[in-house]
XYZ file of N, CA and C in Angstrom:
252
model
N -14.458 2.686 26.429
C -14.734 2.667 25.005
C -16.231 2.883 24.804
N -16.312 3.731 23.719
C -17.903 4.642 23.670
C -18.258 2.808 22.498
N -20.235 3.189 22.859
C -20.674 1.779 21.727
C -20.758 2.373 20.389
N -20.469 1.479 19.470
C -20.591 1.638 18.615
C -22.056 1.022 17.861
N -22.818 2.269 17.279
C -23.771 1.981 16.438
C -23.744 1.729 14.908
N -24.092 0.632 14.353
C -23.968 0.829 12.918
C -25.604 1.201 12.085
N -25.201 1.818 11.224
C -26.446 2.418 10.466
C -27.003 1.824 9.205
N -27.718 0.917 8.815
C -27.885 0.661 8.257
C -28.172 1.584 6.559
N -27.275 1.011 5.465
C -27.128 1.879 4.330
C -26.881 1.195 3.042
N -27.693 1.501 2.105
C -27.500 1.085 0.719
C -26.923 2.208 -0.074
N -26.490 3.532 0.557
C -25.989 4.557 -0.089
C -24.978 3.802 -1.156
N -24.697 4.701 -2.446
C -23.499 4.302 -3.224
C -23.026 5.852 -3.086
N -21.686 5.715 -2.751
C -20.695 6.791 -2.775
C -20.077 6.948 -3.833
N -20.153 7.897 -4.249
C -19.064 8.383 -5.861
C -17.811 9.483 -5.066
N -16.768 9.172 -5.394
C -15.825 10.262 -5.393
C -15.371 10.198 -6.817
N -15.592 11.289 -7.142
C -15.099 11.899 -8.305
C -14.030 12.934 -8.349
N -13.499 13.900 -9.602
C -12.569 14.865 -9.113
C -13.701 15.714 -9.504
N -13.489 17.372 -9.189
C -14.379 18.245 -8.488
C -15.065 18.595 -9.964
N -14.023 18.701 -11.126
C -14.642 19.175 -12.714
C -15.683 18.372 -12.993
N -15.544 16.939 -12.468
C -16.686 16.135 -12.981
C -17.663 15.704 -12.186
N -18.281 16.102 -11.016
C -19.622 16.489 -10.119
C -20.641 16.493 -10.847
N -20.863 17.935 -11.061
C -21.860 17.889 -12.087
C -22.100 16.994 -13.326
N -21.107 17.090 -14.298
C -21.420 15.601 -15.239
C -22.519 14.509 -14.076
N -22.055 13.941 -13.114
C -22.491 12.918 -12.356
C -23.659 13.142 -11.953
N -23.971 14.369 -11.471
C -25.321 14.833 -11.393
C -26.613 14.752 -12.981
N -26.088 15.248 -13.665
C -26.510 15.445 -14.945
C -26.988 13.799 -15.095
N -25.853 13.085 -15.594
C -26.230 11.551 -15.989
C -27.127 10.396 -15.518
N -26.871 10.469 -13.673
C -27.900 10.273 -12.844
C -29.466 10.688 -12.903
N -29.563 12.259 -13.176
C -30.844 12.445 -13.759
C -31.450 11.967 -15.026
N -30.269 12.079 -16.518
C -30.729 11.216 -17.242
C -31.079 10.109 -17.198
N -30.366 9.420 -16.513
C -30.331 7.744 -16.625
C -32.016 7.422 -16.017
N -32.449 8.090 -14.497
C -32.934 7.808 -13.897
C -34.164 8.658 -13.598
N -35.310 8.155 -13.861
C -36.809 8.542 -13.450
C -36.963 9.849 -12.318
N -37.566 10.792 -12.535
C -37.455 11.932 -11.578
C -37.876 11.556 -10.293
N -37.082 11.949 -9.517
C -37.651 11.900 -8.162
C -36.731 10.012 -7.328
N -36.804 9.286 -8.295
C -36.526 7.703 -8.098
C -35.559 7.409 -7.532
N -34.613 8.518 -7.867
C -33.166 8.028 -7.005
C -32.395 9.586 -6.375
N -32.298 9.725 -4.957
C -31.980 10.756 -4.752
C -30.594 10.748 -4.177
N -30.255 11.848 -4.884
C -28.494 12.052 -4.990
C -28.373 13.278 -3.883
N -27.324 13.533 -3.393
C -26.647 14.532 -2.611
C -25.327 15.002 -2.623
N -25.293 16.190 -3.266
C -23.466 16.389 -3.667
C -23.103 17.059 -1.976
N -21.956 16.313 -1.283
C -21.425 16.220 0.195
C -20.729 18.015 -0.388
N -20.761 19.108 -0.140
C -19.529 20.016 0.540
C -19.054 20.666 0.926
N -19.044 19.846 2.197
C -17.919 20.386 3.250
C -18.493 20.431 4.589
N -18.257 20.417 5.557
C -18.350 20.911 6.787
C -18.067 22.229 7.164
N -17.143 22.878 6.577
C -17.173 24.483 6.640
C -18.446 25.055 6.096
N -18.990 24.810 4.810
C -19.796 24.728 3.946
C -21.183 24.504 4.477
N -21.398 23.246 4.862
C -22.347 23.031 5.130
C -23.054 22.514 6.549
N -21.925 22.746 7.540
C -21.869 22.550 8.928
C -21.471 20.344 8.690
N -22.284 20.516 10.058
C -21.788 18.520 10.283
C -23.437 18.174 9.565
N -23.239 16.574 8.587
C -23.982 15.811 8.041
C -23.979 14.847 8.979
N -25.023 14.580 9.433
C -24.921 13.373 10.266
C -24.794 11.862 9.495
N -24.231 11.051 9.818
C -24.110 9.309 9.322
C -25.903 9.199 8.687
N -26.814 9.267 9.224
C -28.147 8.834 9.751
C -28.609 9.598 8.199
N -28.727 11.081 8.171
C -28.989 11.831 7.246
C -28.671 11.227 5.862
N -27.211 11.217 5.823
C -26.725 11.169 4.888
C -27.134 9.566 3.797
N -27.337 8.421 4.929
C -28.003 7.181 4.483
C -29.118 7.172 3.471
N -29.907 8.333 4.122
C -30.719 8.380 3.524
C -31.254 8.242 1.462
N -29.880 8.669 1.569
C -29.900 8.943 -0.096
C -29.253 7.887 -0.545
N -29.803 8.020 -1.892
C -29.623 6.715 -3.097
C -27.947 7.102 -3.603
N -27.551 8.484 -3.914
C -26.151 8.235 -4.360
C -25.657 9.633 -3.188
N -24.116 9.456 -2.525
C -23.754 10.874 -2.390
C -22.266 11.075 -3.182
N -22.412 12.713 -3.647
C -21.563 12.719 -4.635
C -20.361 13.604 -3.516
N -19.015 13.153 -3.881
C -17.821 14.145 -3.090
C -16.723 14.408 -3.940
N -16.144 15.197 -4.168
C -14.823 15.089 -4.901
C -13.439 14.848 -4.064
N -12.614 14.503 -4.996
C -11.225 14.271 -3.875
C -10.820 15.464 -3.161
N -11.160 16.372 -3.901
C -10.435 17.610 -3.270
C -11.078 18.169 -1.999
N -12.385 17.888 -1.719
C -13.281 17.888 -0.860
C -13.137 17.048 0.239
N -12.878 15.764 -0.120
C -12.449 14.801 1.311
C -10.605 15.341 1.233
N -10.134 15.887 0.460
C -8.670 16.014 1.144
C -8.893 17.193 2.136
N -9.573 18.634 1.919
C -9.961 19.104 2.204
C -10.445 18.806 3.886
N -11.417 17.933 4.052
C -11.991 17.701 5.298
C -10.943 16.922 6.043
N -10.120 16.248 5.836
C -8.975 15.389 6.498
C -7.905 16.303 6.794
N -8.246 17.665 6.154
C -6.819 18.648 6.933
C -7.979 18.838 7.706
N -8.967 19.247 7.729
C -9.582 20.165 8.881
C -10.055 19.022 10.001
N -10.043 18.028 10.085
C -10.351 16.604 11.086
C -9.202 16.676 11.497
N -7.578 16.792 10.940
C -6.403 16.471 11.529
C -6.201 18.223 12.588
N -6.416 18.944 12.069
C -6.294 20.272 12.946
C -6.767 20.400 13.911
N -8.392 19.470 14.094
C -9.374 19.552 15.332
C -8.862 18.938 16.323
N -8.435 17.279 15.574
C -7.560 16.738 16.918
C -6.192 16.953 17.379
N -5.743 18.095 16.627
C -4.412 18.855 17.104
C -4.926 19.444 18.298
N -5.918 20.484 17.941
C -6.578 20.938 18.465
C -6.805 20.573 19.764
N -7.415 19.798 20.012
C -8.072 18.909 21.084
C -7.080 18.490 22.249
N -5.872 18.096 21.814
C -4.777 17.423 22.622
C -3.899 17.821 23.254
């Protein structure tokens, strides 16, 4: 059994559905002082290759839609088809 590292994170995760992303982006900037809170819309791994755990901590909000994590859970279930 490989060790397990945990990463320390105050990230807040939003899943939203994909029409309303942007809204979330938008409101976040209103709400919040430029620069003060930094957001990251997650998509994809096809898209955008692998995000590491570490990276991704980094930010104050990350935004994903459902269709996006359903999306990545077919392509995670194919790899370890894949694999076996």
């Amino acid at each position: 059994m490989g060790l397990l590292q945990l990463i320390e994170c105050r990230s807040t995760l939003v899943v939203a559905p994909a029409a309303i992303i942007q809204q979330w982006k938008s409101e976040i900037a209103k709400s919040c002082r430029n620069g003060k809170v930094s957001v990251y819309e997650y998509k994809g791994i096809r898209r955008e290759g692998f995000i590491s755990p570490w990276r991704l901590a980094k930010f104050d909000v990350i935004l994903v839609s459902y269709e996006m994590l359903t999306n990545e859970l077919v392509w995670v279930q194919a790899e370890a088809r894949k694999a076996s």
